[in-house]
mmCIF file with all atom_site columns, C-alpha atoms in Angstrom:
data_model
loop_
_atom_site.group_PDB
_atom_site.id
_atom_site.type_symbol
_atom_site.label_atom_id
_atom_site.label_alt_id
_atom_site.label_comp_id
_atom_site.label_asym_id
_atom_site.label_entity_id
_atom_site.label_seq_id
_atom_site.pdbx_PDB_ins_code
_atom_site.Cartn_x
_atom_site.Cartn_y
_atom_site.Cartn_z
_atom_site.occupancy
_atom_site.B_iso_or_equiv
_atom_site.pdbx_formal_charge
_atom_site.auth_seq_id
_atom_site.auth_comp_id
_atom_site.auth_asym_id
_atom_site.auth_atom_id
_atom_site.pdbx_PDB_model_num
ATOM 1   C CA . UNK A 1 1   ? 46.282 -54.848 33.205 1.00 77.00 ? 1   UNK A CA 1
ATOM 2   C CA . UNK A 1 2   ? 43.712 -53.309 30.838 1.00 84.00 ? 2   UNK A CA 1
ATOM 3   C CA . UNK A 1 3   ? 45.661 -50.054 30.299 1.00 93.00 ? 3   UNK A CA 1
ATOM 4   C CA . UNK A 1 4   ? 43.440 -47.164 29.208 1.00 97.00 ? 4   UNK A CA 1
ATOM 5   C CA . UNK A 1 5   ? 39.798 -48.002 28.569 1.00 97.00 ? 5   UNK A CA 1
ATOM 6   C CA . UNK A 1 6   ? 37.128 -45.770 27.036 1.00 98.00 ? 6   UNK A CA 1
ATOM 7   C CA . UNK A 1 7   ? 33.372 -46.081 26.780 1.00 97.00 ? 7   UNK A CA 1
ATOM 8   C CA . UNK A 1 8   ? 31.352 -45.950 24.667 1.00 97.00 ? 8   UNK A CA 1
ATOM 9   C CA . UNK A 1 9   ? 33.096 -46.974 21.439 1.00 96.00 ? 9   UNK A CA 1
ATOM 10  C CA . UNK A 1 10  ? 30.515 -45.296 19.247 1.00 96.00 ? 10  UNK A CA 1
ATOM 11  C CA . UNK A 1 11  ? 27.752 -42.774 19.888 1.00 96.00 ? 11  UNK A CA 1
ATOM 12  C CA . UNK A 1 12  ? 25.335 -40.712 17.840 1.00 97.00 ? 12  UNK A CA 1
ATOM 13  C CA . UNK A 1 13  ? 23.975 -37.568 19.479 1.00 97.00 ? 13  UNK A CA 1
ATOM 14  C CA . UNK A 1 14  ? 21.391 -35.077 18.402 1.00 97.00 ? 14  UNK A CA 1
ATOM 15  C CA . UNK A 1 15  ? 22.239 -31.379 18.414 1.00 97.00 ? 15  UNK A CA 1
ATOM 16  C CA . UNK A 1 16  ? 21.799 -29.961 21.893 1.00 96.00 ? 16  UNK A CA 1
ATOM 17  C CA . UNK A 1 17  ? 22.076 -33.284 23.730 1.00 97.00 ? 17  UNK A CA 1
ATOM 18  C CA . UNK A 1 18  ? 24.704 -33.887 26.397 1.00 96.00 ? 18  UNK A CA 1
ATOM 19  C CA . UNK A 1 19  ? 26.848 -36.886 27.199 1.00 96.00 ? 19  UNK A CA 1
ATOM 20  C CA . UNK A 1 20  ? 29.865 -38.035 29.165 1.00 97.00 ? 20  UNK A CA 1
ATOM 21  C CA . UNK A 1 21  ? 32.760 -39.938 27.626 1.00 98.00 ? 21  UNK A CA 1
ATOM 22  C CA . UNK A 1 22  ? 34.319 -42.230 30.175 1.00 98.00 ? 22  UNK A CA 1
ATOM 23  C CA . UNK A 1 23  ? 38.054 -42.881 30.534 1.00 98.00 ? 23  UNK A CA 1
ATOM 24  C CA . UNK A 1 24  ? 39.722 -45.159 33.072 1.00 98.00 ? 24  UNK A CA 1
ATOM 25  C CA . UNK A 1 25  ? 43.345 -46.237 33.470 1.00 97.00 ? 25  UNK A CA 1
ATOM 26  C CA . UNK A 1 26  ? 44.689 -48.940 35.759 1.00 95.00 ? 26  UNK A CA 1
ATOM 27  C CA . UNK A 1 27  ? 48.390 -48.047 35.542 1.00 92.00 ? 27  UNK A CA 1
ATOM 28  C CA . UNK A 1 28  ? 48.344 -45.564 38.455 1.00 91.00 ? 28  UNK A CA 1
ATOM 29  C CA . UNK A 1 29  ? 49.376 -42.764 36.101 1.00 91.00 ? 29  UNK A CA 1
ATOM 30  C CA . UNK A 1 30  ? 49.179 -39.219 37.409 1.00 90.00 ? 30  UNK A CA 1
ATOM 31  C CA . UNK A 1 31  ? 48.836 -37.531 34.039 1.00 91.00 ? 31  UNK A CA 1
ATOM 32  C CA . UNK A 1 32  ? 45.778 -37.900 31.835 1.00 94.00 ? 32  UNK A CA 1
ATOM 33  C CA . UNK A 1 33  ? 44.730 -36.218 28.598 1.00 95.00 ? 33  UNK A CA 1
ATOM 34  C CA . UNK A 1 34  ? 41.761 -35.860 26.279 1.00 97.00 ? 34  UNK A CA 1
ATOM 35  C CA . UNK A 1 35  ? 42.341 -35.373 22.548 1.00 97.00 ? 35  UNK A CA 1
ATOM 36  C CA . UNK A 1 36  ? 40.095 -35.099 19.549 1.00 97.00 ? 36  UNK A CA 1
ATOM 37  C CA . UNK A 1 37  ? 41.100 -36.191 16.067 1.00 96.00 ? 37  UNK A CA 1
ATOM 38  C CA . UNK A 1 38  ? 39.300 -35.023 12.953 1.00 94.00 ? 38  UNK A CA 1
ATOM 39  C CA . UNK A 1 39  ? 39.800 -36.755 9.567  1.00 85.00 ? 39  UNK A CA 1
ATOM 40  C CA . UNK A 1 40  ? 43.212 -36.001 8.093  1.00 79.00 ? 40  UNK A CA 1
ATOM 41  C CA . UNK A 1 41  ? 44.182 -33.987 11.122 1.00 82.00 ? 41  UNK A CA 1
ATOM 42  C CA . UNK A 1 42  ? 46.485 -34.567 14.017 1.00 85.00 ? 42  UNK A CA 1
ATOM 43  C CA . UNK A 1 43  ? 45.478 -34.805 17.636 1.00 93.00 ? 43  UNK A CA 1
ATOM 44  C CA . UNK A 1 44  ? 44.213 -31.672 19.342 1.00 93.00 ? 44  UNK A CA 1
ATOM 45  C CA . UNK A 1 45  ? 44.446 -31.471 23.127 1.00 92.00 ? 45  UNK A CA 1
ATOM 46  C CA . UNK A 1 46  ? 41.120 -30.650 24.789 1.00 96.00 ? 46  UNK A CA 1
ATOM 47  C CA . UNK A 1 47  ? 41.915 -30.905 28.509 1.00 95.00 ? 47  UNK A CA 1
ATOM 48  C CA . UNK A 1 48  ? 44.560 -32.502 30.647 1.00 93.00 ? 48  UNK A CA 1
ATOM 49  C CA . UNK A 1 49  ? 45.113 -33.359 34.302 1.00 94.00 ? 49  UNK A CA 1
ATOM 50  C CA . UNK A 1 50  ? 48.310 -33.740 36.307 1.00 90.00 ? 50  UNK A CA 1
ATOM 51  C CA . UNK A 1 51  ? 46.640 -35.438 39.237 1.00 91.00 ? 51  UNK A CA 1
ATOM 52  C CA . UNK A 1 52  ? 43.365 -35.975 41.081 1.00 93.00 ? 52  UNK A CA 1
ATOM 53  C CA . UNK A 1 53  ? 41.594 -32.660 41.574 1.00 94.00 ? 53  UNK A CA 1
ATOM 54  C CA . UNK A 1 54  ? 43.794 -30.779 39.065 1.00 93.00 ? 54  UNK A CA 1
ATOM 55  C CA . UNK A 1 55  ? 42.700 -30.073 35.493 1.00 95.00 ? 55  UNK A CA 1
ATOM 56  C CA . UNK A 1 56  ? 43.624 -27.500 32.874 1.00 92.00 ? 56  UNK A CA 1
ATOM 57  C CA . UNK A 1 57  ? 42.567 -26.438 29.404 1.00 93.00 ? 57  UNK A CA 1
ATOM 58  C CA . UNK A 1 58  ? 44.335 -27.576 26.288 1.00 90.00 ? 58  UNK A CA 1
ATOM 59  C CA . UNK A 1 59  ? 44.168 -26.162 22.781 1.00 88.00 ? 59  UNK A CA 1
ATOM 60  C CA . UNK A 1 60  ? 40.437 -26.692 22.056 1.00 94.00 ? 60  UNK A CA 1
ATOM 61  C CA . UNK A 1 61  ? 38.470 -26.721 25.357 1.00 96.00 ? 61  UNK A CA 1
ATOM 62  C CA . UNK A 1 62  ? 35.321 -24.857 24.282 1.00 96.00 ? 62  UNK A CA 1
ATOM 63  C CA . UNK A 1 63  ? 32.170 -26.947 24.599 1.00 96.00 ? 63  UNK A CA 1
ATOM 64  C CA . UNK A 1 64  ? 33.760 -29.481 26.950 1.00 97.00 ? 64  UNK A CA 1
ATOM 65  C CA . UNK A 1 65  ? 34.258 -29.969 30.657 1.00 97.00 ? 65  UNK A CA 1
ATOM 66  C CA . UNK A 1 66  ? 36.278 -32.428 32.709 1.00 97.00 ? 66  UNK A CA 1
ATOM 67  C CA . UNK A 1 67  ? 36.702 -33.570 36.279 1.00 95.00 ? 67  UNK A CA 1
ATOM 68  C CA . UNK A 1 68  ? 39.313 -35.718 38.013 1.00 97.00 ? 68  UNK A CA 1
ATOM 69  C CA . UNK A 1 69  ? 38.075 -36.983 41.354 1.00 96.00 ? 69  UNK A CA 1
ATOM 70  C CA . UNK A 1 70  ? 40.264 -40.123 41.343 1.00 96.00 ? 70  UNK A CA 1
ATOM 71  C CA . UNK A 1 71  ? 43.618 -41.098 39.855 1.00 95.00 ? 71  UNK A CA 1
ATOM 72  C CA . UNK A 1 72  ? 41.927 -43.715 37.657 1.00 96.00 ? 72  UNK A CA 1
ATOM 73  C CA . UNK A 1 73  ? 39.066 -41.783 36.063 1.00 97.00 ? 73  UNK A CA 1
ATOM 74  C CA . UNK A 1 74  ? 39.001 -38.743 33.799 1.00 98.00 ? 74  UNK A CA 1
ATOM 75  C CA . UNK A 1 75  ? 35.542 -38.246 32.248 1.00 98.00 ? 75  UNK A CA 1
ATOM 76  C CA . UNK A 1 76  ? 34.899 -35.716 29.477 1.00 98.00 ? 76  UNK A CA 1
ATOM 77  C CA . UNK A 1 77  ? 31.538 -33.974 29.451 1.00 97.00 ? 77  UNK A CA 1
ATOM 78  C CA . UNK A 1 78  ? 29.927 -32.543 26.319 1.00 96.00 ? 78  UNK A CA 1
ATOM 79  C CA . UNK A 1 79  ? 27.189 -30.027 26.985 1.00 89.00 ? 79  UNK A CA 1
ATOM 80  C CA . UNK A 1 80  ? 24.841 -28.939 24.206 1.00 93.00 ? 80  UNK A CA 1
ATOM 81  C CA . UNK A 1 81  ? 26.416 -31.060 21.482 1.00 95.00 ? 81  UNK A CA 1
ATOM 82  C CA . UNK A 1 82  ? 27.087 -29.369 18.136 1.00 96.00 ? 82  UNK A CA 1
ATOM 83  C CA . UNK A 1 83  ? 27.973 -30.851 14.712 1.00 96.00 ? 83  UNK A CA 1
ATOM 84  C CA . UNK A 1 84  ? 31.467 -29.365 15.102 1.00 95.00 ? 84  UNK A CA 1
ATOM 85  C CA . UNK A 1 85  ? 32.053 -31.857 17.918 1.00 97.00 ? 85  UNK A CA 1
ATOM 86  C CA . UNK A 1 86  ? 31.766 -34.791 15.544 1.00 97.00 ? 86  UNK A CA 1
ATOM 87  C CA . UNK A 1 87  ? 35.148 -36.434 15.915 1.00 97.00 ? 87  UNK A CA 1
ATOM 88  C CA . UNK A 1 88  ? 37.098 -39.338 17.366 1.00 97.00 ? 88  UNK A CA 1
ATOM 89  C CA . UNK A 1 89  ? 38.028 -38.765 20.984 1.00 98.00 ? 89  UNK A CA 1
ATOM 90  C CA . UNK A 1 90  ? 41.103 -40.333 22.550 1.00 98.00 ? 90  UNK A CA 1
ATOM 91  C CA . UNK A 1 91  ? 41.989 -40.466 26.199 1.00 98.00 ? 91  UNK A CA 1
ATOM 92  C CA . UNK A 1 92  ? 45.646 -40.950 27.150 1.00 96.00 ? 92  UNK A CA 1
ATOM 93  C CA . UNK A 1 93  ? 47.711 -41.292 30.293 1.00 93.00 ? 93  UNK A CA 1
ATOM 94  C CA . UNK A 1 94  ? 51.355 -41.151 31.275 1.00 88.00 ? 94  UNK A CA 1
ATOM 95  C CA . UNK A 1 95  ? 53.356 -41.778 34.400 1.00 82.00 ? 95  UNK A CA 1
ATOM 96  C CA . UNK A 1 96  ? 55.327 -38.576 33.924 1.00 72.00 ? 96  UNK A CA 1
ATOM 97  C CA . UNK A 1 97  ? 54.816 -35.354 32.054 1.00 63.00 ? 97  UNK A CA 1
ATOM 98  C CA . UNK A 1 98  ? 55.831 -35.028 28.429 1.00 60.00 ? 98  UNK A CA 1
ATOM 99  C CA . UNK A 1 99  ? 58.728 -32.830 29.486 1.00 57.00 ? 99  UNK A CA 1
ATOM 100 C CA . UNK A 1 100 ? 60.186 -35.864 31.245 1.00 64.00 ? 100 UNK A CA 1
ATOM 101 C CA . UNK A 1 101 ? 59.744 -37.960 28.107 1.00 67.00 ? 101 UNK A CA 1
ATOM 102 C CA . UNK A 1 102 ? 56.900 -39.909 29.655 1.00 69.00 ? 102 UNK A CA 1
ATOM 103 C CA . UNK A 1 103 ? 55.230 -42.084 27.063 1.00 79.00 ? 103 UNK A CA 1
ATOM 104 C CA . UNK A 1 104 ? 51.537 -41.404 26.610 1.00 87.00 ? 104 UNK A CA 1
ATOM 105 C CA . UNK A 1 105 ? 49.373 -44.526 26.417 1.00 90.00 ? 105 UNK A CA 1
ATOM 106 C CA . UNK A 1 106 ? 46.197 -44.113 24.411 1.00 96.00 ? 106 UNK A CA 1
ATOM 107 C CA . UNK A 1 107 ? 42.775 -45.660 24.850 1.00 97.00 ? 107 UNK A CA 1
ATOM 108 C CA . UNK A 1 108 ? 40.918 -47.198 21.887 1.00 97.00 ? 108 UNK A CA 1
ATOM 109 C CA . UNK A 1 109 ? 38.881 -44.062 21.209 1.00 97.00 ? 109 UNK A CA 1
ATOM 110 C CA . UNK A 1 110 ? 35.224 -43.025 21.063 1.00 97.00 ? 110 UNK A CA 1
ATOM 111 C CA . UNK A 1 111 ? 33.742 -42.202 17.665 1.00 97.00 ? 111 UNK A CA 1
ATOM 112 C CA . UNK A 1 112 ? 31.100 -39.495 18.162 1.00 97.00 ? 112 UNK A CA 1
ATOM 113 C CA . UNK A 1 113 ? 28.680 -38.195 15.556 1.00 97.00 ? 113 UNK A CA 1
ATOM 114 C CA . UNK A 1 114 ? 26.437 -35.197 16.226 1.00 97.00 ? 114 UNK A CA 1
ATOM 115 C CA . UNK A 1 115 ? 23.472 -34.861 13.880 1.00 95.00 ? 115 UNK A CA 1
ATOM 116 C CA . UNK B 2 1   ? 51.170 -20.269 17.012 1.00 68.00 ? 1   UNK B CA 1
ATOM 117 C CA . UNK B 2 2   ? 53.343 -23.263 17.736 1.00 73.00 ? 2   UNK B CA 1
ATOM 118 C CA . UNK B 2 3   ? 53.147 -25.751 14.887 1.00 88.00 ? 3   UNK B CA 1
ATOM 119 C CA . UNK B 2 4   ? 54.331 -29.147 13.807 1.00 93.00 ? 4   UNK B CA 1
ATOM 120 C CA . UNK B 2 5   ? 54.369 -29.756 10.062 1.00 94.00 ? 5   UNK B CA 1
ATOM 121 C CA . UNK B 2 6   ? 54.399 -33.053 8.194  1.00 94.00 ? 6   UNK B CA 1
ATOM 122 C CA . UNK B 2 7   ? 53.812 -34.006 4.577  1.00 86.00 ? 7   UNK B CA 1
ATOM 123 C CA . UNK B 2 8   ? 50.398 -35.618 4.503  1.00 80.00 ? 8   UNK B CA 1
ATOM 124 C CA . UNK B 2 9   ? 51.411 -38.114 1.818  1.00 83.00 ? 9   UNK B CA 1
ATOM 125 C CA . UNK B 2 10  ? 50.533 -40.655 0.886  1.00 91.00 ? 10  UNK B CA 1
ATOM 126 C CA . UNK B 2 11  ? 54.092 -41.908 0.781  1.00 96.00 ? 11  UNK B CA 1
ATOM 127 C CA . UNK B 2 12  ? 54.291 -45.119 -1.171 1.00 97.00 ? 12  UNK B CA 1
ATOM 128 C CA . UNK B 2 13  ? 57.352 -47.390 -1.052 1.00 97.00 ? 13  UNK B CA 1
ATOM 129 C CA . UNK B 2 14  ? 57.994 -50.959 -2.221 1.00 97.00 ? 14  UNK B CA 1
ATOM 130 C CA . UNK B 2 15  ? 58.508 -53.729 0.288  1.00 97.00 ? 15  UNK B CA 1
ATOM 131 C CA . UNK B 2 16  ? 62.127 -53.851 1.477  1.00 97.00 ? 16  UNK B CA 1
ATOM 132 C CA . UNK B 2 17  ? 62.828 -50.185 0.715  1.00 97.00 ? 17  UNK B CA 1
ATOM 133 C CA . UNK B 2 18  ? 63.656 -47.407 3.162  1.00 97.00 ? 18  UNK B CA 1
ATOM 134 C CA . UNK B 2 19  ? 60.763 -45.118 4.077  1.00 97.00 ? 19  UNK B CA 1
ATOM 135 C CA . UNK B 2 20  ? 61.694 -41.598 5.134  1.00 97.00 ? 20  UNK B CA 1
ATOM 136 C CA . UNK B 2 21  ? 59.201 -39.515 7.104  1.00 97.00 ? 21  UNK B CA 1
ATOM 137 C CA . UNK B 2 22  ? 59.882 -35.870 7.897  1.00 96.00 ? 22  UNK B CA 1
ATOM 138 C CA . UNK B 2 23  ? 58.664 -33.345 10.437 1.00 96.00 ? 23  UNK B CA 1
ATOM 139 C CA . UNK B 2 24  ? 59.471 -29.691 11.127 1.00 96.00 ? 24  UNK B CA 1
ATOM 140 C CA . UNK B 2 25  ? 58.493 -27.673 14.171 1.00 94.00 ? 25  UNK B CA 1
ATOM 141 C CA . UNK B 2 26  ? 58.204 -23.987 14.847 1.00 91.00 ? 26  UNK B CA 1
ATOM 142 C CA . UNK B 2 27  ? 59.412 -23.582 18.440 1.00 86.00 ? 27  UNK B CA 1
ATOM 143 C CA . UNK B 2 28  ? 63.197 -23.518 18.716 1.00 86.00 ? 28  UNK B CA 1
ATOM 144 C CA . UNK B 2 29  ? 62.925 -24.230 22.448 1.00 82.00 ? 29  UNK B CA 1
ATOM 145 C CA . UNK B 2 30  ? 61.279 -27.621 21.916 1.00 84.00 ? 30  UNK B CA 1
ATOM 146 C CA . UNK B 2 31  ? 62.672 -30.280 24.196 1.00 81.00 ? 31  UNK B CA 1
ATOM 147 C CA . UNK B 2 32  ? 61.562 -33.739 23.134 1.00 86.00 ? 32  UNK B CA 1
ATOM 148 C CA . UNK B 2 33  ? 60.198 -35.417 20.061 1.00 91.00 ? 33  UNK B CA 1
ATOM 149 C CA . UNK B 2 34  ? 58.023 -38.452 19.530 1.00 93.00 ? 34  UNK B CA 1
ATOM 150 C CA . UNK B 2 35  ? 56.933 -40.642 16.627 1.00 96.00 ? 35  UNK B CA 1
ATOM 151 C CA . UNK B 2 36  ? 53.595 -42.419 16.906 1.00 96.00 ? 36  UNK B CA 1
ATOM 152 C CA . UNK B 2 37  ? 52.185 -45.005 14.517 1.00 97.00 ? 37  UNK B CA 1
ATOM 153 C CA . UNK B 2 38  ? 48.419 -45.120 13.977 1.00 96.00 ? 38  UNK B CA 1
ATOM 154 C CA . UNK B 2 39  ? 46.736 -47.895 12.034 1.00 96.00 ? 39  UNK B CA 1
ATOM 155 C CA . UNK B 2 40  ? 43.426 -47.045 10.394 1.00 93.00 ? 40  UNK B CA 1
ATOM 156 C CA . UNK B 2 41  ? 40.637 -46.968 12.972 1.00 92.00 ? 41  UNK B CA 1
ATOM 157 C CA . UNK B 2 42  ? 43.051 -47.537 15.851 1.00 95.00 ? 42  UNK B CA 1
ATOM 158 C CA . UNK B 2 43  ? 44.694 -45.405 18.505 1.00 96.00 ? 43  UNK B CA 1
ATOM 159 C CA . UNK B 2 44  ? 48.252 -43.982 18.297 1.00 96.00 ? 44  UNK B CA 1
ATOM 160 C CA . UNK B 2 45  ? 51.123 -46.119 19.519 1.00 95.00 ? 45  UNK B CA 1
ATOM 161 C CA . UNK B 2 46  ? 54.536 -44.704 20.437 1.00 93.00 ? 46  UNK B CA 1
ATOM 162 C CA . UNK B 2 47  ? 57.383 -46.189 18.397 1.00 94.00 ? 47  UNK B CA 1
ATOM 163 C CA . UNK B 2 48  ? 60.298 -43.803 18.994 1.00 92.00 ? 48  UNK B CA 1
ATOM 164 C CA . UNK B 2 49  ? 61.313 -40.771 20.991 1.00 91.00 ? 49  UNK B CA 1
ATOM 165 C CA . UNK B 2 50  ? 64.424 -38.595 20.754 1.00 92.00 ? 50  UNK B CA 1
ATOM 166 C CA . UNK B 2 51  ? 65.702 -35.554 22.602 1.00 87.00 ? 51  UNK B CA 1
ATOM 167 C CA . UNK B 2 52  ? 69.367 -35.178 21.585 1.00 89.00 ? 52  UNK B CA 1
ATOM 168 C CA . UNK B 2 53  ? 70.748 -34.096 18.229 1.00 92.00 ? 53  UNK B CA 1
ATOM 169 C CA . UNK B 2 54  ? 71.801 -36.987 16.032 1.00 94.00 ? 54  UNK B CA 1
ATOM 170 C CA . UNK B 2 55  ? 70.462 -40.443 15.358 1.00 95.00 ? 55  UNK B CA 1
ATOM 171 C CA . UNK B 2 56  ? 68.711 -42.952 17.585 1.00 95.00 ? 56  UNK B CA 1
ATOM 172 C CA . UNK B 2 57  ? 68.206 -46.485 16.335 1.00 96.00 ? 57  UNK B CA 1
ATOM 173 C CA . UNK B 2 58  ? 65.711 -49.119 17.497 1.00 95.00 ? 58  UNK B CA 1
ATOM 174 C CA . UNK B 2 59  ? 65.511 -52.191 15.308 1.00 96.00 ? 59  UNK B CA 1
ATOM 175 C CA . UNK B 2 60  ? 64.385 -51.160 11.825 1.00 97.00 ? 60  UNK B CA 1
ATOM 176 C CA . UNK B 2 61  ? 63.545 -47.641 12.998 1.00 97.00 ? 61  UNK B CA 1
ATOM 177 C CA . UNK B 2 62  ? 65.923 -44.669 13.188 1.00 97.00 ? 62  UNK B CA 1
ATOM 178 C CA . UNK B 2 63  ? 64.913 -41.267 14.490 1.00 97.00 ? 63  UNK B CA 1
ATOM 179 C CA . UNK B 2 64  ? 67.051 -38.279 13.480 1.00 97.00 ? 64  UNK B CA 1
ATOM 180 C CA . UNK B 2 65  ? 67.003 -34.877 15.163 1.00 96.00 ? 65  UNK B CA 1
ATOM 181 C CA . UNK B 2 66  ? 68.535 -31.593 14.036 1.00 95.00 ? 66  UNK B CA 1
ATOM 182 C CA . UNK B 2 67  ? 67.564 -28.850 16.467 1.00 93.00 ? 67  UNK B CA 1
ATOM 183 C CA . UNK B 2 68  ? 69.409 -26.142 14.520 1.00 93.00 ? 68  UNK B CA 1
ATOM 184 C CA . UNK B 2 69  ? 67.219 -26.860 11.495 1.00 94.00 ? 69  UNK B CA 1
ATOM 185 C CA . UNK B 2 70  ? 64.167 -27.635 13.653 1.00 94.00 ? 70  UNK B CA 1
ATOM 186 C CA . UNK B 2 71  ? 63.791 -30.912 11.866 1.00 95.00 ? 71  UNK B CA 1
ATOM 187 C CA . UNK B 2 72  ? 63.092 -34.468 12.990 1.00 97.00 ? 72  UNK B CA 1
ATOM 188 C CA . UNK B 2 73  ? 62.758 -37.529 10.800 1.00 97.00 ? 73  UNK B CA 1
ATOM 189 C CA . UNK B 2 74  ? 61.943 -41.213 11.020 1.00 98.00 ? 74  UNK B CA 1
ATOM 190 C CA . UNK B 2 75  ? 63.577 -43.804 8.787  1.00 98.00 ? 75  UNK B CA 1
ATOM 191 C CA . UNK B 2 76  ? 62.089 -47.265 8.430  1.00 98.00 ? 76  UNK B CA 1
ATOM 192 C CA . UNK B 2 77  ? 64.482 -49.787 6.923  1.00 98.00 ? 77  UNK B CA 1
ATOM 193 C CA . UNK B 2 78  ? 63.367 -52.968 5.150  1.00 98.00 ? 78  UNK B CA 1
ATOM 194 C CA . UNK B 2 79  ? 59.795 -51.642 5.036  1.00 98.00 ? 79  UNK B CA 1
ATOM 195 C CA . UNK B 2 80  ? 57.067 -54.254 5.413  1.00 97.00 ? 80  UNK B CA 1
ATOM 196 C CA . UNK B 2 81  ? 53.390 -54.119 4.392  1.00 97.00 ? 81  UNK B CA 1
ATOM 197 C CA . UNK B 2 82  ? 52.609 -54.213 8.130  1.00 97.00 ? 82  UNK B CA 1
ATOM 198 C CA . UNK B 2 83  ? 54.316 -50.800 8.412  1.00 97.00 ? 83  UNK B CA 1
ATOM 199 C CA . UNK B 2 84  ? 51.483 -49.278 6.357  1.00 97.00 ? 84  UNK B CA 1
ATOM 200 C CA . UNK B 2 85  ? 49.922 -46.723 8.698  1.00 97.00 ? 85  UNK B CA 1
ATOM 201 C CA . UNK B 2 86  ? 49.794 -43.023 9.497  1.00 95.00 ? 86  UNK B CA 1
ATOM 202 C CA . UNK B 2 87  ? 52.864 -41.738 11.340 1.00 97.00 ? 87  UNK B CA 1
ATOM 203 C CA . UNK B 2 88  ? 52.342 -38.833 13.702 1.00 95.00 ? 88  UNK B CA 1
ATOM 204 C CA . UNK B 2 89  ? 55.134 -36.546 14.803 1.00 95.00 ? 89  UNK B CA 1
ATOM 205 C CA . UNK B 2 90  ? 54.647 -35.026 18.267 1.00 92.00 ? 90  UNK B CA 1
ATOM 206 C CA . UNK B 2 91  ? 56.716 -32.326 19.929 1.00 89.00 ? 91  UNK B CA 1
ATOM 207 C CA . UNK B 2 92  ? 56.956 -31.045 23.470 1.00 84.00 ? 92  UNK B CA 1
ATOM 208 C CA . UNK B 2 93  ? 57.191 -27.310 22.892 1.00 72.00 ? 93  UNK B CA 1
ATOM 209 C CA . UNK B 2 94  ? 57.056 -26.186 26.470 1.00 60.00 ? 94  UNK B CA 1
ATOM 210 C CA . UNK B 2 95  ? 59.793 -25.176 28.839 1.00 55.00 ? 95  UNK B CA 1
ATOM 211 C CA . UNK B 2 96  ? 62.095 -27.883 30.005 1.00 50.00 ? 96  UNK B CA 1
ATOM 212 C CA . UNK B 2 97  ? 62.536 -29.399 33.417 1.00 43.00 ? 97  UNK B CA 1
ATOM 213 C CA . UNK B 2 98  ? 59.369 -31.450 33.309 1.00 44.00 ? 98  UNK B CA 1
ATOM 214 C CA . UNK B 2 99  ? 57.050 -28.501 33.829 1.00 47.00 ? 99  UNK B CA 1
ATOM 215 C CA . UNK B 2 100 ? 55.218 -28.947 30.555 1.00 62.00 ? 100 UNK B CA 1
ATOM 216 C CA . UNK B 2 101 ? 52.971 -31.908 30.066 1.00 71.00 ? 101 UNK B CA 1
ATOM 217 C CA . UNK B 2 102 ? 51.587 -31.268 26.620 1.00 79.00 ? 102 UNK B CA 1
ATOM 218 C CA . UNK B 2 103 ? 52.445 -32.541 23.163 1.00 85.00 ? 103 UNK B CA 1
ATOM 219 C CA . UNK B 2 104 ? 51.710 -30.805 19.875 1.00 87.00 ? 104 UNK B CA 1
ATOM 220 C CA . UNK B 2 105 ? 50.959 -33.259 17.075 1.00 91.00 ? 105 UNK B CA 1
ATOM 221 C CA . UNK B 2 106 ? 51.452 -32.953 13.341 1.00 93.00 ? 106 UNK B CA 1
ATOM 222 C CA . UNK B 2 107 ? 48.676 -34.050 11.000 1.00 93.00 ? 107 UNK B CA 1
ATOM 223 C CA . UNK B 2 108 ? 50.505 -37.248 10.159 1.00 94.00 ? 108 UNK B CA 1
ATOM 224 C CA . UNK B 2 109 ? 51.967 -38.883 7.054  1.00 95.00 ? 109 UNK B CA 1
ATOM 225 C CA . UNK B 2 110 ? 50.184 -41.852 5.511  1.00 95.00 ? 110 UNK B CA 1
ATOM 226 C CA . UNK B 2 111 ? 52.694 -44.536 4.550  1.00 96.00 ? 111 UNK B CA 1
ATOM 227 C CA . UNK B 2 112 ? 51.801 -47.367 2.186  1.00 97.00 ? 112 UNK B CA 1
ATOM 228 C CA . UNK B 2 113 ? 54.244 -50.252 1.708  1.00 97.00 ? 113 UNK B CA 1
ATOM 229 C CA . UNK B 2 114 ? 53.490 -52.213 -1.448 1.00 96.00 ? 114 UNK B CA 1
ATOM 230 C CA . UNK B 2 115 ? 54.251 -55.977 -1.565 1.00 94.00 ? 115 UNK B CA 1
#
């Protein structure tokens, strides 16, 4: 049971490039989340999904897109990368929503630098 | 704007002492409260959750909740150097009944336990 896995671990992008951050969970969780974490800051929710085919915006969705075609995978797409998107990105999943006290399990993170 | 506030620290305590970490939140309707531990360069890990007023104990950790004061705290007894990490407070500020899936995170408190 690998839990939540993310690839790549590190990436450097040039301004204007695009990329997809991959996230996969093998716990059959319905709920999945993407966060970003800037130095000295807490986690900001980018997008979340409550099941395959259902996604919704979080607190900071601008510049990102997501899709959820399967229960396992929840990729995050960056279009036209900007320096403001330099951050550490965490994917998380839970078996129930936060309102039901479902614990969120986090992946190891992707450290992205945009130059 | 719904907010979760924590002292950024660093909070420095000697080994064996009690570490007290505090968190306040802005939404009086908040339902559930989580404490995550994050080691440097790693992903957050849930260590406690609480949803009823009062204390909840788990080993060396005690979470305390006072909804009237909109205040939640984490006490770590017999602090060990391995407890040195950033502690993130997270709050579910949505409506109850499991219809909200999102957590709002504080910026975290850096705890250092000195041998």
